[in-house]
Tab-separated table of N, CA and C in Angstrom:
chain	number	residue	atom	x	y	z
A	1	MET	N	3.560	-14.004	-0.283
A	1	MET	CA	2.884	-12.932	-0.455
A	1	MET	C	3.288	-11.963	0.917
A	2	ALA	N	3.774	-10.913	1.041
A	2	ALA	CA	3.875	-10.037	2.103
A	2	ALA	C	3.034	-8.945	2.274
A	3	VAL	N	2.683	-8.463	3.670
A	3	VAL	CA	1.895	-7.433	3.880
A	3	VAL	C	2.419	-6.428	4.393
A	4	TYR	N	2.545	-5.046	4.116
A	4	TYR	CA	3.097	-4.148	4.518
A	4	TYR	C	1.935	-3.012	5.034
A	5	PHE	N	2.722	-2.567	6.090
A	5	PHE	CA	1.929	-1.385	6.828
A	5	PHE	C	2.587	-0.054	6.766
A	6	ASN	N	1.725	1.020	6.625
A	6	ASN	CA	2.424	2.436	6.394
A	6	ASN	C	3.175	2.897	7.727
A	7	GLY	N	2.918	2.415	8.696
A	7	GLY	CA	3.111	2.984	9.878
A	7	GLY	C	2.483	2.235	11.240
A	8	LEU	N	3.031	2.786	12.416
A	8	LEU	CA	2.686	1.997	13.459
A	8	LEU	C	1.146	2.283	13.613
A	9	ILE	N	0.327	1.440	14.569
A	9	ILE	CA	-1.046	1.773	15.026
A	9	ILE	C	-1.179	2.231	16.175
A	10	ASP	N	-1.435	3.668	15.989
A	10	ASP	CA	-1.870	4.577	17.101
A	10	ASP	C	-0.381	4.863	17.555
A	11	ASN	N	0.616	4.923	16.756
A	11	ASN	CA	2.024	5.355	16.933
A	11	ASN	C	2.571	4.221	17.932
A	12	SER	N	2.221	3.330	18.060
A	12	SER	CA	2.779	2.627	19.435
A	12	SER	C	3.451	1.274	18.906
A	13	MET	N	4.283	0.919	19.214
A	13	MET	CA	4.923	-0.523	18.916
A	13	MET	C	4.388	-1.661	19.489
A	14	GLU	N	3.674	-1.472	20.635
A	14	GLU	CA	3.229	-2.579	21.644
A	14	GLU	C	1.782	-2.725	21.141
A	15	LYS	N	1.047	-1.708	20.394
A	15	LYS	CA	-0.328	-2.210	19.636
A	15	LYS	C	0.170	-2.750	18.204
A	16	THR	N	0.994	-2.340	17.986
A	16	THR	CA	1.368	-2.974	16.442
A	16	THR	C	1.694	-4.315	16.553
A	17	ALA	N	2.803	-4.766	17.454
A	17	ALA	CA	3.065	-6.211	17.891
A	17	ALA	C	2.047	-6.683	17.965
A	18	HIS	N	1.202	-6.640	18.698
A	18	HIS	CA	-0.328	-7.362	19.139
A	18	HIS	C	-0.792	-7.174	18.171
A	19	TYR	N	-1.234	-6.641	17.273
A	19	TYR	CA	-2.021	-6.643	16.144
A	19	TYR	C	-1.123	-7.498	14.951
A	20	LEU	N	-0.209	-7.453	14.702
A	20	LEU	CA	0.525	-8.322	13.968
A	20	LEU	C	0.632	-10.000	14.531
A	21	LEU	N	0.861	-9.953	15.655
A	21	LEU	CA	0.584	-11.284	15.859
A	21	LEU	C	-0.387	-11.889	15.743
A	22	ASN	N	-1.560	-11.340	16.251
A	22	ASN	CA	-3.116	-11.815	16.022
A	22	ASN	C	-3.103	-12.108	14.494
A	23	LEU	N	-2.537	-10.998	13.426
A	23	LEU	CA	-2.665	-11.566	11.971
A	23	LEU	C	-1.966	-12.673	11.645
A	24	ILE	N	-0.986	-12.944	12.172
A	24	ILE	CA	0.068	-14.205	11.842
A	24	ILE	C	-0.749	-15.491	12.358
A	25	GLN	N	-1.374	-15.294	13.642
A	25	GLN	CA	-1.875	-16.345	13.837
A	25	GLN	C	-3.472	-16.710	13.138
A	26	LYS	N	-4.138	-15.830	13.241
A	26	LYS	CA	-5.472	-15.801	12.590
A	26	LYS	C	-5.344	-16.359	11.007
A	27	TYR	N	-4.224	-15.782	10.346
A	27	TYR	CA	-4.163	-15.633	8.525
A	27	TYR	C	-3.049	-16.469	8.352
A	28	GLN	N	-2.155	-17.051	8.893
A	28	GLN	CA	-0.776	-17.349	8.949
A	28	GLN	C	-0.016	-16.832	7.738
A	29	VAL	N	-0.144	-15.481	8.114
A	29	VAL	CA	0.674	-14.383	7.163
A	29	VAL	C	1.998	-14.716	7.673
A	30	ALA	N	2.806	-14.405	6.543
A	30	ALA	CA	4.365	-14.713	6.709
A	30	ALA	C	4.925	-13.187	5.735
A	31	GLY	N	6.110	-12.748	6.234
A	31	GLY	CA	6.239	-11.467	5.706
A	31	GLY	C	6.025	-10.275	5.854
A	32	ILE	N	5.482	-9.641	6.915
A	32	ILE	CA	4.855	-8.670	7.398
A	32	ILE	C	6.047	-7.558	7.666
A	33	GLN	N	5.904	-6.370	7.164
A	33	GLN	CA	6.811	-5.156	7.309
A	33	GLN	C	5.943	-4.108	7.591
A	34	VAL	N	6.393	-2.992	7.875
A	34	VAL	CA	6.438	-1.333	8.425
A	34	VAL	C	7.175	-0.574	7.343
A	35	ASP	N	6.761	-0.344	6.373
A	35	ASP	CA	7.433	0.253	5.203
A	35	ASP	C	6.726	1.473	4.422
A	36	PRO	N	6.447	2.706	5.064
A	36	PRO	CA	5.844	3.916	4.417
A	36	PRO	C	6.716	4.038	3.293
A	37	LEU	N	7.732	3.818	2.805
A	37	LEU	CA	8.369	4.157	1.475
A	37	LEU	C	7.528	3.376	0.329
A	38	ARG	N	7.458	2.098	0.636
A	38	ARG	CA	6.026	1.570	-0.417
A	38	ARG	C	5.238	2.307	-0.811
A	39	PHE	N	4.133	2.645	0.231
A	39	PHE	CA	3.190	3.308	-0.320
A	39	PHE	C	3.107	4.602	-0.749
A	40	GLY	N	4.439	5.204	-0.833
A	40	GLY	CA	4.692	6.550	-1.657
A	40	GLY	C	5.110	5.919	-3.046
A	41	TYR	N	5.836	5.048	-3.026
A	41	TYR	CA	6.121	4.369	-4.460
A	41	TYR	C	4.905	3.977	-5.029
A	42	TYR	N	4.048	3.492	-4.502
A	42	TYR	CA	3.112	3.045	-5.612
A	42	TYR	C	1.754	3.932	-5.370
A	43	GLY	N	2.149	5.073	-4.984
A	43	GLY	CA	1.266	6.013	-4.886
A	43	GLY	C	-0.296	5.534	-3.923
A	44	ILE	N	-0.354	4.809	-2.885
A	44	ILE	CA	-1.435	4.319	-2.217
A	44	ILE	C	-1.791	5.290	-1.274
A	45	THR	N	-2.744	5.916	-1.294
A	45	THR	CA	-3.478	6.621	-0.303
A	45	THR	C	-4.643	5.985	0.748
A	46	GLN	N	-5.075	5.106	0.000
A	46	GLN	CA	-6.408	4.429	0.978
A	46	GLN	C	-5.887	3.215	0.993
A	47	VAL	N	-6.669	2.291	2.430
A	47	VAL	CA	-6.618	0.979	2.298
A	47	VAL	C	-7.781	0.450	2.698
A	48	PRO	N	-7.980	-0.711	2.401
A	48	PRO	CA	-7.008	-1.716	2.236
A	48	PRO	C	-6.553	-1.527	0.449
A	49	ALA	N	-5.386	-1.937	0.193
A	49	ALA	CA	-4.956	-2.376	-1.376
A	49	ALA	C	-3.990	-3.249	-1.382
A	50	LEU	N	-4.140	-3.919	-2.484
A	50	LEU	CA	-4.044	-4.970	-3.205
A	50	LEU	C	-2.650	-4.795	-4.238
A	51	VAL	N	-1.215	-5.079	-3.959
A	51	VAL	CA	-0.889	-4.655	-5.459
A	51	VAL	C	-0.123	-6.119	-5.622
A	52	LYS	N	0.108	-5.922	-7.445
A	52	LYS	CA	1.003	-7.146	-8.015
A	52	LYS	C	1.898	-6.516	-8.845
A	53	ARG	N	3.064	-6.757	-8.393
A	53	ARG	CA	3.918	-6.208	-9.462
A	53	ARG	C	4.390	-6.836	-10.408
A	54	CYS	N	4.903	-6.398	-11.560
A	54	CYS	CA	5.446	-7.624	-12.781
A	54	CYS	C	6.565	-6.481	-13.138
A	55	GLY	N	7.907	-7.014	-13.051
A	55	GLY	CA	8.828	-6.157	-13.793
A	55	GLY	C	8.607	-4.543	-12.784
A	56	LYS	N	8.658	-3.646	-13.721
A	56	LYS	CA	8.322	-2.171	-13.584
A	56	LYS	C	6.964	-1.922	-13.609
A	57	ASP	N	6.217	-2.725	-13.889
A	57	ASP	CA	4.606	-2.180	-13.860
A	57	ASP	C	4.135	-2.913	-12.781
A	58	PHE	N	2.970	-2.326	-12.524
A	58	PHE	CA	2.300	-2.587	-11.119
A	58	PHE	C	0.329	-2.504	-11.440
A	59	ASP	N	-0.242	-3.555	-10.695
A	59	ASP	CA	-1.517	-3.229	-10.740
A	59	ASP	C	-2.135	-3.056	-9.358
A	60	ILE	N	-3.206	-2.306	-8.699
A	60	ILE	CA	-3.727	-2.241	-7.489
A	60	ILE	C	-5.301	-2.207	-7.624
A	61	VAL	N	-5.406	-3.138	-6.693
A	61	VAL	CA	-7.094	-3.120	-6.268
A	61	VAL	C	-7.289	-2.979	-5.046
A	62	TYR	N	-8.141	-1.933	-5.012
A	62	TYR	CA	-8.485	-0.924	-3.561
A	62	TYR	C	-9.840	-1.879	-2.966
A	63	GLY	N	-10.103	-1.771	-2.437
A	63	GLY	CA	-11.330	-1.983	-1.198
A	63	GLY	C	-10.887	-3.393	-0.577
A	64	SER	N	-12.026	-3.941	0.096
A	64	SER	CA	-12.123	-5.046	1.305
A	64	SER	C	-12.769	-6.228	0.182
A	65	VAL	N	-11.703	-6.645	-0.612
A	65	VAL	CA	-11.805	-7.565	-1.703
A	65	VAL	C	-10.889	-8.909	-1.169
A	66	ALA	N	-11.469	-10.394	-1.344
A	66	ALA	CA	-10.723	-11.557	-1.006
A	66	ALA	C	-9.486	-11.348	-1.800
A	67	ILE	N	-8.452	-11.921	-1.554
A	67	ILE	CA	-6.994	-11.927	-2.495
A	67	ILE	C	-7.450	-12.464	-3.529
A	68	GLU	N	-8.270	-13.584	-3.789
A	68	GLU	CA	-8.521	-14.499	-4.847
A	68	GLU	C	-9.200	-13.515	-5.807
A	69	GLU	N	-10.101	-12.869	-5.285
A	69	GLU	CA	-10.676	-12.025	-6.191
A	69	GLU	C	-10.533	-11.038	-6.834
A	70	GLY	N	-9.344	-10.545	-6.216
A	70	GLY	CA	-8.586	-9.155	-6.696
A	70	GLY	C	-7.473	-9.649	-7.684
A	71	LEU	N	-6.819	-10.773	-7.351
A	71	LEU	CA	-5.798	-11.209	-8.124
A	71	LEU	C	-6.657	-11.206	-9.699
A	72	THR	N	-7.984	-12.108	-9.581
A	72	THR	CA	-8.818	-12.373	-10.674
A	72	THR	C	-9.064	-10.967	-11.389
A	73	GLN	N	-9.348	-9.977	-10.860
A	73	GLN	CA	-9.481	-8.767	-11.398
A	73	GLN	C	-8.239	-8.321	-12.122
A	74	ILE	N	-6.758	-8.306	-11.254
A	74	ILE	CA	-6.114	-7.908	-12.103
A	74	ILE	C	-5.432	-8.761	-13.295
A	75	ASN	N	-6.052	-10.299	-13.136
A	75	ASN	CA	-5.490	-11.270	-14.280
A	75	ASN	C	-6.043	-10.725	-15.330
A	76	ARG	N	-7.503	-10.604	-15.190
A	76	ARG	CA	-8.407	-10.033	-16.564
A	76	ARG	C	-8.433	-8.816	-17.176
A	77	HIS	N	-7.997	-7.370	-16.214
A	77	HIS	CA	-7.599	-6.184	-16.689
A	77	HIS	C	-6.499	-5.701	-16.548
A	78	GLY	N	-5.596	-6.123	-15.849
A	78	GLY	CA	-4.626	-5.216	-15.380
A	78	GLY	C	-3.236	-5.477	-16.318
A	79	ALA	N	-2.214	-4.621	-16.335
A	79	ALA	CA	-0.797	-4.710	-16.708
A	79	ALA	C	-0.304	-5.880	-16.409
A	80	CYS	N	-0.362	-6.485	-15.540
A	80	CYS	CA	0.417	-7.976	-15.082
A	80	CYS	C	-0.415	-9.116	-15.412
A	81	ARG	N	-1.560	-8.976	-16.290
A	81	ARG	CA	-2.221	-9.843	-16.077
A	81	ARG	C	-1.573	-11.260	-16.881
A	82	ASP	N	-0.782	-10.923	-17.652
A	82	ASP	CA	-0.048	-11.977	-18.010
A	82	ASP	C	1.250	-12.489	-17.503
A	83	GLU	N	1.060	-12.181	-15.911
A	83	GLU	CA	2.390	-12.909	-15.055
A	83	GLU	C	2.035	-13.607	-14.458
């Protein structure tokens, strides 16, 4: 699972790097990228957002929800529920 950021925190590479290091150490997150194009592609205008892609389709769950709960919602109601 990858985590994407829309841009730099306070337009600062140093602040962003510090935050990402904390994220990696605290949650063992791998695959972090700054990629504003993905936000446009999926039409994400608010965060947090969890995206599950299945082929050309995708589902988005917005809000502060545990990843497992977000995926459960998608698996029950989303276009990607059978993936």
